[in-house]
Coordinates of C-alpha atoms and ligand atoms in Angstrom, one line a residue:
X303 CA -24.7 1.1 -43.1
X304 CA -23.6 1.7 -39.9
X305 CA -19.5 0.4 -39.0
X306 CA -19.0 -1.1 -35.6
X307 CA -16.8 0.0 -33.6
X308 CA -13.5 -0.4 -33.0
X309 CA -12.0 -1.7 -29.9
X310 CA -8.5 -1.9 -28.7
X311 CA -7.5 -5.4 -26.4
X312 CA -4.3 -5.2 -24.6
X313 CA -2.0 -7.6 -22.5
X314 CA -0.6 -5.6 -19.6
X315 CA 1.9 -6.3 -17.2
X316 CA 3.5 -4.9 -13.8
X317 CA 6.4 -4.5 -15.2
X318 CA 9.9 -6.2 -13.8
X319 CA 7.9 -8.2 -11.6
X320 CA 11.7 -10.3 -11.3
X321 CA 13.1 -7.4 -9.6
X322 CA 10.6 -6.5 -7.0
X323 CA 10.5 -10.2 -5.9
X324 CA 14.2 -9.5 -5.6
X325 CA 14.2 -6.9 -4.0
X326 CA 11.2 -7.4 -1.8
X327 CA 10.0 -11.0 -1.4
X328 CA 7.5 -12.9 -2.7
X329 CA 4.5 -11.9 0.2
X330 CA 5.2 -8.5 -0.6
X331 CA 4.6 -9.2 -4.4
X332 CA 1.7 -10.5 -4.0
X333 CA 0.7 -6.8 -2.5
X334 CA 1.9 -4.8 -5.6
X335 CA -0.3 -7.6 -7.8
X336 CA -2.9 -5.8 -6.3
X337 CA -2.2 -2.3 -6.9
X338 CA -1.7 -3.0 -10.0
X339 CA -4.9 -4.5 -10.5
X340 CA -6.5 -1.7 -9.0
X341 CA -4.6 1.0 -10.5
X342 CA -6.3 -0.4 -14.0
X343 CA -9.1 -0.9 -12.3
X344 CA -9.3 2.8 -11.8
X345 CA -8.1 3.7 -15.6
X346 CA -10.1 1.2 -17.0
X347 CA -14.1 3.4 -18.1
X348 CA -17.2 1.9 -16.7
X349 CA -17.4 -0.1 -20.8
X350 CA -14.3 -1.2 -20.7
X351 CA -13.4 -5.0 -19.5
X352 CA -10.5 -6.9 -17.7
X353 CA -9.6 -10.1 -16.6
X354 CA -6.8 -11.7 -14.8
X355 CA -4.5 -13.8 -16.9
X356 CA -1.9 -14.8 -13.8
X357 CA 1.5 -14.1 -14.2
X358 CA 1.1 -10.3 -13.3
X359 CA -0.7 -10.1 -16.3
X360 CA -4.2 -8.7 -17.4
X361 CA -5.7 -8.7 -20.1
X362 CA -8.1 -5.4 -21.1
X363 CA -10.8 -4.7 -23.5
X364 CA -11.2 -0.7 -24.4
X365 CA -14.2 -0.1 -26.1
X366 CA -14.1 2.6 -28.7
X367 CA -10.6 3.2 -29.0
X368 CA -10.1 2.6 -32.6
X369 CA -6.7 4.7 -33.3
X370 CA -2.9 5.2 -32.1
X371 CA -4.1 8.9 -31.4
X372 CA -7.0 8.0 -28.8
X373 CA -4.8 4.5 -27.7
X374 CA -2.0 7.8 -26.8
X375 CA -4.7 9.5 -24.5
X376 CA -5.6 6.7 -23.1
X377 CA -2.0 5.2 -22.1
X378 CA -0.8 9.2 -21.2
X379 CA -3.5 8.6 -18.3
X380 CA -2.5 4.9 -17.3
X381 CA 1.5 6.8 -17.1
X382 CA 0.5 9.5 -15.0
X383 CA -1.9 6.9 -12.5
X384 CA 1.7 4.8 -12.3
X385 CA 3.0 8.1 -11.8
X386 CA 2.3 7.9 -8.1
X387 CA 4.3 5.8 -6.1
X388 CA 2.3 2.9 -3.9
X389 CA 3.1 3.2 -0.3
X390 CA 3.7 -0.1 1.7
X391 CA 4.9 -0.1 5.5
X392 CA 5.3 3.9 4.7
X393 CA 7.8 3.6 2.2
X394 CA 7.3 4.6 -1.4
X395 CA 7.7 1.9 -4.2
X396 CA 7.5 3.0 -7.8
X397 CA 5.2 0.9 -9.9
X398 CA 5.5 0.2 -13.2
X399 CA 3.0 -1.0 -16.4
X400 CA 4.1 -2.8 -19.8
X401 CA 1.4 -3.1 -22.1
X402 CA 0.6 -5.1 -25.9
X403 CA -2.1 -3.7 -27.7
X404 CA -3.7 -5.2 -30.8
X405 CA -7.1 -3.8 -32.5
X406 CA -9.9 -5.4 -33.2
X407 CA -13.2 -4.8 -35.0
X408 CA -16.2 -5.0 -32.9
X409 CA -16.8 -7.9 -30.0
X410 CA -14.9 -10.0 -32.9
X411 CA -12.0 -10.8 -29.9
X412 CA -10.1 -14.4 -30.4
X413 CA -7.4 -15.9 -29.2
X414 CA -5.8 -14.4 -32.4
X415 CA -6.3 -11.1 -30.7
X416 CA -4.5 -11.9 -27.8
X417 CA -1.9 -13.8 -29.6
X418 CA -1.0 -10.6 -31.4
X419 CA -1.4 -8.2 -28.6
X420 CA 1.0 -11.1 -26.6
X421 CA 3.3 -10.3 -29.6
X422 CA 3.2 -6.5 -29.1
X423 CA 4.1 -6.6 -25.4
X424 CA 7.1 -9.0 -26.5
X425 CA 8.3 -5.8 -28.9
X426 CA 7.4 -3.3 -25.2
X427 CA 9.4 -5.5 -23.3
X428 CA 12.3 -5.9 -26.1
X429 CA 12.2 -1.8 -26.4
X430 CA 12.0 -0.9 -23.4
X431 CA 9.2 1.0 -23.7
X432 CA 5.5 0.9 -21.9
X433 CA 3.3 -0.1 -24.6
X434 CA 3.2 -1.2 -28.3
X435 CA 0.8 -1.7 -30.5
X436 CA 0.9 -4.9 -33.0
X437 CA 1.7 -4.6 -36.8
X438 CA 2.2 -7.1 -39.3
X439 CA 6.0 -6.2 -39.3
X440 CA 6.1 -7.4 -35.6
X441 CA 5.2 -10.7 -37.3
X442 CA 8.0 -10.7 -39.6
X443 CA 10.2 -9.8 -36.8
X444 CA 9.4 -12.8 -34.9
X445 CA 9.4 -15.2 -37.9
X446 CA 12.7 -14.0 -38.7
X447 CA 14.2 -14.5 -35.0
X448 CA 12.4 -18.0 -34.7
X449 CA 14.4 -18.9 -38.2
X450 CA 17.9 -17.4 -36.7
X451 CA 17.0 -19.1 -33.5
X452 CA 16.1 -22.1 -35.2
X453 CA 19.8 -22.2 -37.8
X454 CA 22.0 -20.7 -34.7
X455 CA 21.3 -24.0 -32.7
X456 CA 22.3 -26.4 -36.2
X457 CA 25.3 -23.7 -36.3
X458 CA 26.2 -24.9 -32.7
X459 CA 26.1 -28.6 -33.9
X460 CA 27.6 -28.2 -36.6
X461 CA 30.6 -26.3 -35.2
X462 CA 30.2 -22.9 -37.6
X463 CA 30.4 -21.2 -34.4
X464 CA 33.7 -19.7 -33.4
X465 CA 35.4 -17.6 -31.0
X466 CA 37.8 -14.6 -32.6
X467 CA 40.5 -12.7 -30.4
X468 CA 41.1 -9.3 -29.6
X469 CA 43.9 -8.0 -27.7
X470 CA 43.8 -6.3 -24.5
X471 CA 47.2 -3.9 -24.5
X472 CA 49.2 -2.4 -21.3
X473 CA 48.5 0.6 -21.6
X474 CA 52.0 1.7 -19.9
X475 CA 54.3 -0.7 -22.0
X476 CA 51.9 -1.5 -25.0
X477 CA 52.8 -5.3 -24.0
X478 CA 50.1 -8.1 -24.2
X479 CA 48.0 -8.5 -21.2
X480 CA 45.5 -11.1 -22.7
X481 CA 42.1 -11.0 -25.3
X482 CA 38.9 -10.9 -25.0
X483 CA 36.9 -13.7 -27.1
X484 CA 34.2 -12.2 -29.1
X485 CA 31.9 -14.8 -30.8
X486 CA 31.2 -15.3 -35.2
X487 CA 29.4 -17.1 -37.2
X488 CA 31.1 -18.9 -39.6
X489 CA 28.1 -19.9 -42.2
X490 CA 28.6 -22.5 -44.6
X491 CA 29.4 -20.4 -47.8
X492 CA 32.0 -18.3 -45.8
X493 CA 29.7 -15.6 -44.5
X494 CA 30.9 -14.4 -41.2
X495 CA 28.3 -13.0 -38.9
X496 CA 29.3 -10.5 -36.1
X497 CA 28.2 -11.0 -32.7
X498 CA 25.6 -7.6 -33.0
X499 CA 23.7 -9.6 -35.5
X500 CA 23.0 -12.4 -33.7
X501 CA 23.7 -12.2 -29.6
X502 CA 20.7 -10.0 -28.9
X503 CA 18.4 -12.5 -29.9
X504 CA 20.6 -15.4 -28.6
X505 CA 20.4 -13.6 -25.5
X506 CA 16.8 -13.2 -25.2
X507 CA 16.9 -17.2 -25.6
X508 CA 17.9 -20.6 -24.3
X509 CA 20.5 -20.6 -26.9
X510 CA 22.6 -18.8 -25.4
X511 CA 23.1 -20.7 -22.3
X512 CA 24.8 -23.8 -24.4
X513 CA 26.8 -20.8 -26.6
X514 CA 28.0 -19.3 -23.4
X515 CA 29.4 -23.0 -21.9
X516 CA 30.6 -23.8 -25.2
X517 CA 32.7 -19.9 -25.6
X518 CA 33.9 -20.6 -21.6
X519 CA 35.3 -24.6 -22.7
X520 CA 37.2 -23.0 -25.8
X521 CA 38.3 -20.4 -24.2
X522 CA 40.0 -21.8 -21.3
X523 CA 41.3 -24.9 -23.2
X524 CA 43.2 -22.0 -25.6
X525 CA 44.5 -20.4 -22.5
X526 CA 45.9 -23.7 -21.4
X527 CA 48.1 -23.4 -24.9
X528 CA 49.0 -19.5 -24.2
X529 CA 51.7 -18.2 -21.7
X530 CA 51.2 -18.5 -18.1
X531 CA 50.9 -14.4 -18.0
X532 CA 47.8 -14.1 -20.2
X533 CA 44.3 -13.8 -19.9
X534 CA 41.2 -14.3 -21.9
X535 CA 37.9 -12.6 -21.2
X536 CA 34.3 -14.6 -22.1
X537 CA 30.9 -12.4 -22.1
X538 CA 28.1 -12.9 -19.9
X539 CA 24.7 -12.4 -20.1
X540 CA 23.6 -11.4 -17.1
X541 CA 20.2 -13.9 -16.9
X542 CA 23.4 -16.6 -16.8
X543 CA 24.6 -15.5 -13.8
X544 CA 21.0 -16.7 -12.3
X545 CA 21.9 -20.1 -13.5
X546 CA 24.0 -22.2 -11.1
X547 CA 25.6 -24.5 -13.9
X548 CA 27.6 -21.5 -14.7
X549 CA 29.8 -22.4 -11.2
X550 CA 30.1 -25.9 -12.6
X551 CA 30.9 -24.7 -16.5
X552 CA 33.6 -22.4 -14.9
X553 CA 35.1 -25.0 -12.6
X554 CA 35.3 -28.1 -14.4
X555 CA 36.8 -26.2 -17.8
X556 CA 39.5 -24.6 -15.5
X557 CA 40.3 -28.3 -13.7
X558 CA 40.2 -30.2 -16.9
X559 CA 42.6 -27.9 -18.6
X560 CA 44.7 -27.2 -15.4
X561 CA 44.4 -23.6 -15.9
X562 CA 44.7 -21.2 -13.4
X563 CA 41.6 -19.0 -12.1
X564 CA 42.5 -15.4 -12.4
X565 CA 43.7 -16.0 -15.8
X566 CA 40.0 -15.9 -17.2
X567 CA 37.7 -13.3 -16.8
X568 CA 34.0 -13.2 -17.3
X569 CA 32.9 -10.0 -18.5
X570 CA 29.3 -9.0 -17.3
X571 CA 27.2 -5.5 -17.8
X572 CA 25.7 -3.5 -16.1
X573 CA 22.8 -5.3 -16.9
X574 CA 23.2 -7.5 -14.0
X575 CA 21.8 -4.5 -11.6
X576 CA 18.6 -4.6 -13.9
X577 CA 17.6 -8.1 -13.2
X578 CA 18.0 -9.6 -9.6
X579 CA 20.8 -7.6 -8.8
X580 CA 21.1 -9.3 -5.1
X581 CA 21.0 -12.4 -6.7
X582 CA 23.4 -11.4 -9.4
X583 CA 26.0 -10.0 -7.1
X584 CA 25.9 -12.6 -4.7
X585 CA 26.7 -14.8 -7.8
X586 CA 29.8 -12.9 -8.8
X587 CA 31.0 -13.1 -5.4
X588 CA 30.9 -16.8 -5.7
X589 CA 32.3 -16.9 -9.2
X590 CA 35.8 -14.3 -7.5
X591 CA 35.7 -17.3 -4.9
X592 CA 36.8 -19.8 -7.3
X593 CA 39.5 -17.0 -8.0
X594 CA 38.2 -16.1 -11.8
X595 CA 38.3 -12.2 -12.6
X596 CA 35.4 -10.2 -13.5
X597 CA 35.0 -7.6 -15.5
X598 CA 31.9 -4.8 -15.7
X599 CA 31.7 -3.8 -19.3
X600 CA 30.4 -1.0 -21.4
X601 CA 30.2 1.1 -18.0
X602 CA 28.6 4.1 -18.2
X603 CA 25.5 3.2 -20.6
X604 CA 23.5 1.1 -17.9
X605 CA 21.7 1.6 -14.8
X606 CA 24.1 1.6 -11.9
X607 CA 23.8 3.8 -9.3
X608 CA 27.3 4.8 -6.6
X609 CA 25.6 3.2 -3.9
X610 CA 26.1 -0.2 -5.9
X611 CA 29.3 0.3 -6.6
X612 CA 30.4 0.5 -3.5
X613 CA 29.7 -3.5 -2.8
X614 CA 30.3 -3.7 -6.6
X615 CA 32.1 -8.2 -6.8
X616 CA 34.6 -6.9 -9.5
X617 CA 38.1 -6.7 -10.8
X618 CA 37.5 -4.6 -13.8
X619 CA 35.9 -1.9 -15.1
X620 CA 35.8 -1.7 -19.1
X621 CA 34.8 2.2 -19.8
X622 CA 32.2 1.8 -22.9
X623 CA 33.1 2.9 -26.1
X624 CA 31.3 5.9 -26.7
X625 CA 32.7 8.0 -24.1
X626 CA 36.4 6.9 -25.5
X627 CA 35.4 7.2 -29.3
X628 CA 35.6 11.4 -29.0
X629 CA 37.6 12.2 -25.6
X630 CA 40.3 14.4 -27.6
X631 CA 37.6 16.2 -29.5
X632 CA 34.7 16.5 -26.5
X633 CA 35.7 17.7 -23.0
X634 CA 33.3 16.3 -21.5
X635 CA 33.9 12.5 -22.6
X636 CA 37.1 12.9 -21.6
X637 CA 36.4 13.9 -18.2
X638 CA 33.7 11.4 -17.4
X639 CA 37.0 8.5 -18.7
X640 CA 39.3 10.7 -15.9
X641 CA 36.7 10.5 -13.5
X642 CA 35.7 6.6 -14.3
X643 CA 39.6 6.2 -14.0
X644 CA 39.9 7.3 -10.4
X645 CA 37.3 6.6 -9.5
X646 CA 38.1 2.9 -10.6
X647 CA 41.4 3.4 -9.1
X648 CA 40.0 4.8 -5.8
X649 CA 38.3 1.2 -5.2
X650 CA 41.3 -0.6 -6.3
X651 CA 40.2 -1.7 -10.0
X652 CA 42.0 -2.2 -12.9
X653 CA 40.2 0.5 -15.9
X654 CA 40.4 -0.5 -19.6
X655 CA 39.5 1.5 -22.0
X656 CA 37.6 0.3 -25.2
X657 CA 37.2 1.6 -28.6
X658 CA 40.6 3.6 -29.1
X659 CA 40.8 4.1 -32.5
X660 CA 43.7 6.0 -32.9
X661 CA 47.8 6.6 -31.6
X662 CA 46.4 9.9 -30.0
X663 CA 43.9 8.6 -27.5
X664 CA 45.9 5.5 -26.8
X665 CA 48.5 8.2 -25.5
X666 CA 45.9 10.7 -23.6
X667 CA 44.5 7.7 -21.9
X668 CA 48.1 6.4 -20.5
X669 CA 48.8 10.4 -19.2
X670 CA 45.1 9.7 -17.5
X671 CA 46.9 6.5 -15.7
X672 CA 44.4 3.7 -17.7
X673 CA 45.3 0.4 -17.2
X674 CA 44.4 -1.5 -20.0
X675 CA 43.4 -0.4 -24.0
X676 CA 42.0 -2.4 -26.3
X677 CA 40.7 -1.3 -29.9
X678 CA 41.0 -1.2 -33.7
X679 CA 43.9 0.7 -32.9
X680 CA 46.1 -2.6 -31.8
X681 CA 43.9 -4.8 -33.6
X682 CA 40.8 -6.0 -34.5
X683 CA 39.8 -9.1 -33.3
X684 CA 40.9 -12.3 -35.2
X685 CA 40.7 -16.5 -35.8
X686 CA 43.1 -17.7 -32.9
X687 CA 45.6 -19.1 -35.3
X688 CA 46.2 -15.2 -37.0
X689 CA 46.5 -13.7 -33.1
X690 CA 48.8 -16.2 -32.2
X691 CA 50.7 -15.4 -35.2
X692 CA 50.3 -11.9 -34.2
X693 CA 51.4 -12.3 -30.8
X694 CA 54.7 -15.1 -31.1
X695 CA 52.5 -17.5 -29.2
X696 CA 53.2 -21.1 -30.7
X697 CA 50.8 -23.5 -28.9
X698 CA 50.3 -27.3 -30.2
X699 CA 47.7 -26.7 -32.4
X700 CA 43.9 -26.9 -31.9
X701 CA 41.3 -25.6 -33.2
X702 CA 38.1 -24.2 -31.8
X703 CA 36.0 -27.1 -33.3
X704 CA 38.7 -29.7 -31.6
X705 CA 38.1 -28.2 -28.7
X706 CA 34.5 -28.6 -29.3
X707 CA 35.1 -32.3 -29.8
X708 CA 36.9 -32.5 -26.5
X709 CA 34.4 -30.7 -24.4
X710 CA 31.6 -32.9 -26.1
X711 CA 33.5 -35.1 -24.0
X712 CA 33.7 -33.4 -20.8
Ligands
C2E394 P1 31.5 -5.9 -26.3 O1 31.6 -6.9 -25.3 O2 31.4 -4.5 -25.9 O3 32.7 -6.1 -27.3 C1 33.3 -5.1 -28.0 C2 32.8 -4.8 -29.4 O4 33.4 -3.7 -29.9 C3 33.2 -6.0 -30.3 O5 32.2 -6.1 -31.3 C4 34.5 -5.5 -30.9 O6 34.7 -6.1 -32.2 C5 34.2 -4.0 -31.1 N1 35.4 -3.2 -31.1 C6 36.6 -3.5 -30.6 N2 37.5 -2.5 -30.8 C7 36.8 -1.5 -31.4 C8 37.2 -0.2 -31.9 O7 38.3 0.3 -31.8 N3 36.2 0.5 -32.6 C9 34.9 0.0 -32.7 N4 34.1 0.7 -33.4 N5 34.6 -1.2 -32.3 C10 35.5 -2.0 -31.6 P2 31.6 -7.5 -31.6 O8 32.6 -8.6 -31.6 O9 30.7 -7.4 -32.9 O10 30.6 -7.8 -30.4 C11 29.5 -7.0 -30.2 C12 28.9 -7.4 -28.8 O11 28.4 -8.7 -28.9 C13 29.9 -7.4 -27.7 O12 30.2 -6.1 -27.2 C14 29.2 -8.3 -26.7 O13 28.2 -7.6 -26.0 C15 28.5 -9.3 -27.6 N6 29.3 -10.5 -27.6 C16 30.3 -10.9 -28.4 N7 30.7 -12.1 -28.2 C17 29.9 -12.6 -27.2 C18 29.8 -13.8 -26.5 O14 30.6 -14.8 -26.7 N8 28.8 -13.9 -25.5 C19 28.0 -12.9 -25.3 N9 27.0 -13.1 -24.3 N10 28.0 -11.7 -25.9 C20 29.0 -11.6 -26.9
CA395 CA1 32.9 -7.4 -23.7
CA396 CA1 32.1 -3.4 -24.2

């Protein structure tokens, strides 16, 4: 008997279509569609099919390509055709692919086929990487994100979502200079989730546009209760900074609560230069407007390049963990934190460093002239009422779900 033979369907996409429309314009867009198309035009073997989806998506057919081996081949050629820049008023753009591939037997194709290669460009775009190819395990993966996604908003209702403390030290005078808030998840039977568990999938949501507002309120109606001198810091995601509510969040909390602006900071990654960075920036410079601080986290894992630096809308710059982690034992961590720290300096930013562990780096990093430390060293971070313990600070009392009440009412 003879088997038929197995074909490979994929979803492909020009990938971060969002940033050449920022960076280019819409008309132009519509020029690397195009390319694009013709680029898999050209891949694609005289058997093959494709069809426009819209959405700088396409969908493919690739006859005969049964295994990850031959689907390897057959991307390693699509890579080295994107390998070539595409040329528009002379100047060279780099264009990219992101593909989902699912198999299927024969001419057997249904819209279950392209549900599941849909799925596999989800888990590409998610990684990062150029193509994936569906498995059942991606299914379990997305059942078990809709099902966190799905208990994270009755957690916000319910008020099991809270905002811990961490201290943010002088480095000089190991004095207080303000926290950073750092989000749990208080479950019902006393569970506490950390933020790693569940903010990456937040943050590929809507979710975390109400969790964000919601950390912003608390925050700045506990800063109203702390001394005039401190600060607390509030992460970003960076798609948030697209969202213009985030100028009203921002404003209306500081009014309500008669806090001043520069006493909270919004901390943002470098992130923000993947996405619409003109966009992005443009928002930041609004946001330092109002007077609010902001803050460039984990720098030195992400993307930016000097040349954004320069026009860089920040009052921070929070060297990332991993480079501060090892610098007595690794020469060269320690001299990318040195350089980070004049650098820093040389544009007139405060540096904290993040991560310091021990007595020993907290010292080596205030010979290096850091401003700020903040790490397991000092403290972890903690419920409010334990850091204002900590830290002699004896507001009125409130608690984060109060304040949850009150903004309800904002
Ligand atoms: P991040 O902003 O880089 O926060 C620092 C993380 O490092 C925190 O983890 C903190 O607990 C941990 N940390 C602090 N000191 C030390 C140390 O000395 N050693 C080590 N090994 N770790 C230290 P956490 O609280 O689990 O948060 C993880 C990430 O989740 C944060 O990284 C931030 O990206 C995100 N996140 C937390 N809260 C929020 C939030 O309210 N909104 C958003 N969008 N993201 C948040
Ligand atoms: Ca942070
Ligand atoms: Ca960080």
């Amino acid at each position: 008997m003879m088997s038929s033979v197995q074909n490979m369907v994929g979803v492909i996409e020009l990938a971060d279509a969002d940033i050449l429309l920022d960076r280019h314009g819409r008309l132009t867009l519509e020029d690397f569609q195009k390319a694009f198309c013709q680029r898999l035009e050209d891949w694609l073997r005289p058997r093959d099919e494709m069809h426009y989806l819209g959405d700088n998506r396409v969908c493919v057919t690739l006859r005969g390509v049964g295994s990850s081996g031959e689907l390897a081949l057959a991307t390693a050629k699509l890579e080295s055709i994107f390998k070539n820049p595409h040329y528009q008023f002379g100047r060279p753009v780099q264009l990219g692919f992101r593909a989902g591939f699912a198999s299927v037997e024969g001419d057997r194709q249904s819209e279950e086929t392209l549900r599941q290669a849909n799925l596999a460009l989800r888990e590409a775009r998610a990684n990062s990487s150029n193509y994936q190819v569906y498995t059942p395990h991606a299914e379990t993966r997305a059942d078990n994100q809709r099902k966190l996604l799905q208990s994270l908003e009755e957690a916000l209702a319910r008020g099991e979502i809270q905002l811990y403390y961490q201290p943010k030290v002088q480095t000089m005078y190991r004095s207080l200079a303000g926290a950073e808030a750092l989000m749990r998840w208080r479950k019902p039977d006393g569970e506490l989730v950390p933020a790693g568990d569940f903010i990456p999938v937040a943050e590929e949501h809507e979710i975390i546009r109400p969790l964000t507002w919601w950390a912003i309120k608390t925050a700045v109606a506990r800063l109203a209760r702390w001394p005039e001198d401190l600060t607390i810091a509030v992460n970003i995601a960076p798609q948030l900074l697209l969202d213009d509510q985030i100028l009203a969040v921002v404003e209306d909390a500081l009014a309500i609560h008669c806090v001043s602006p520069q006493r909270l900071v919004l901390e943002v990654t470098e992130r923000i230069m993947v996405g619409s960075p003109t966009t992005m920036l443009a928002q930041l410079a609004r946001l330092r407007l109002i007077g609010v601080q902001v803050s460039l986290d984990d720098f030195g894992t992400g993307y930016s390049s000097l040349s954004y630096f320069r026009d860089l809308p920040v009052d921070e710059i929070k060297i990332d963990c991993c480079f501060v982690r090892n610098m007595l034992e690794c020469g060269k961590d320690e001299a990318i934190v040195k350089a980070v720290i004049d650098l820093a300096h040389n544009f007139s930013l405060k540096v904290v460093a993040e991560g310091v562990e021990t007595e020993a780096v907290a010292e080596r990093l205030k010979e290096l002239g850091c401003d700020l430390i903040q790490g397991y060293f000092f403290d972890r971070p903690m419920p409010p009422d334990a850091f204002e313990a900590s830290y002699g600070i004896h507001p009125p009392g409130l608690s984060d779900t109060q304040a949850l009440r009150d903004h309800a009412l904002m």
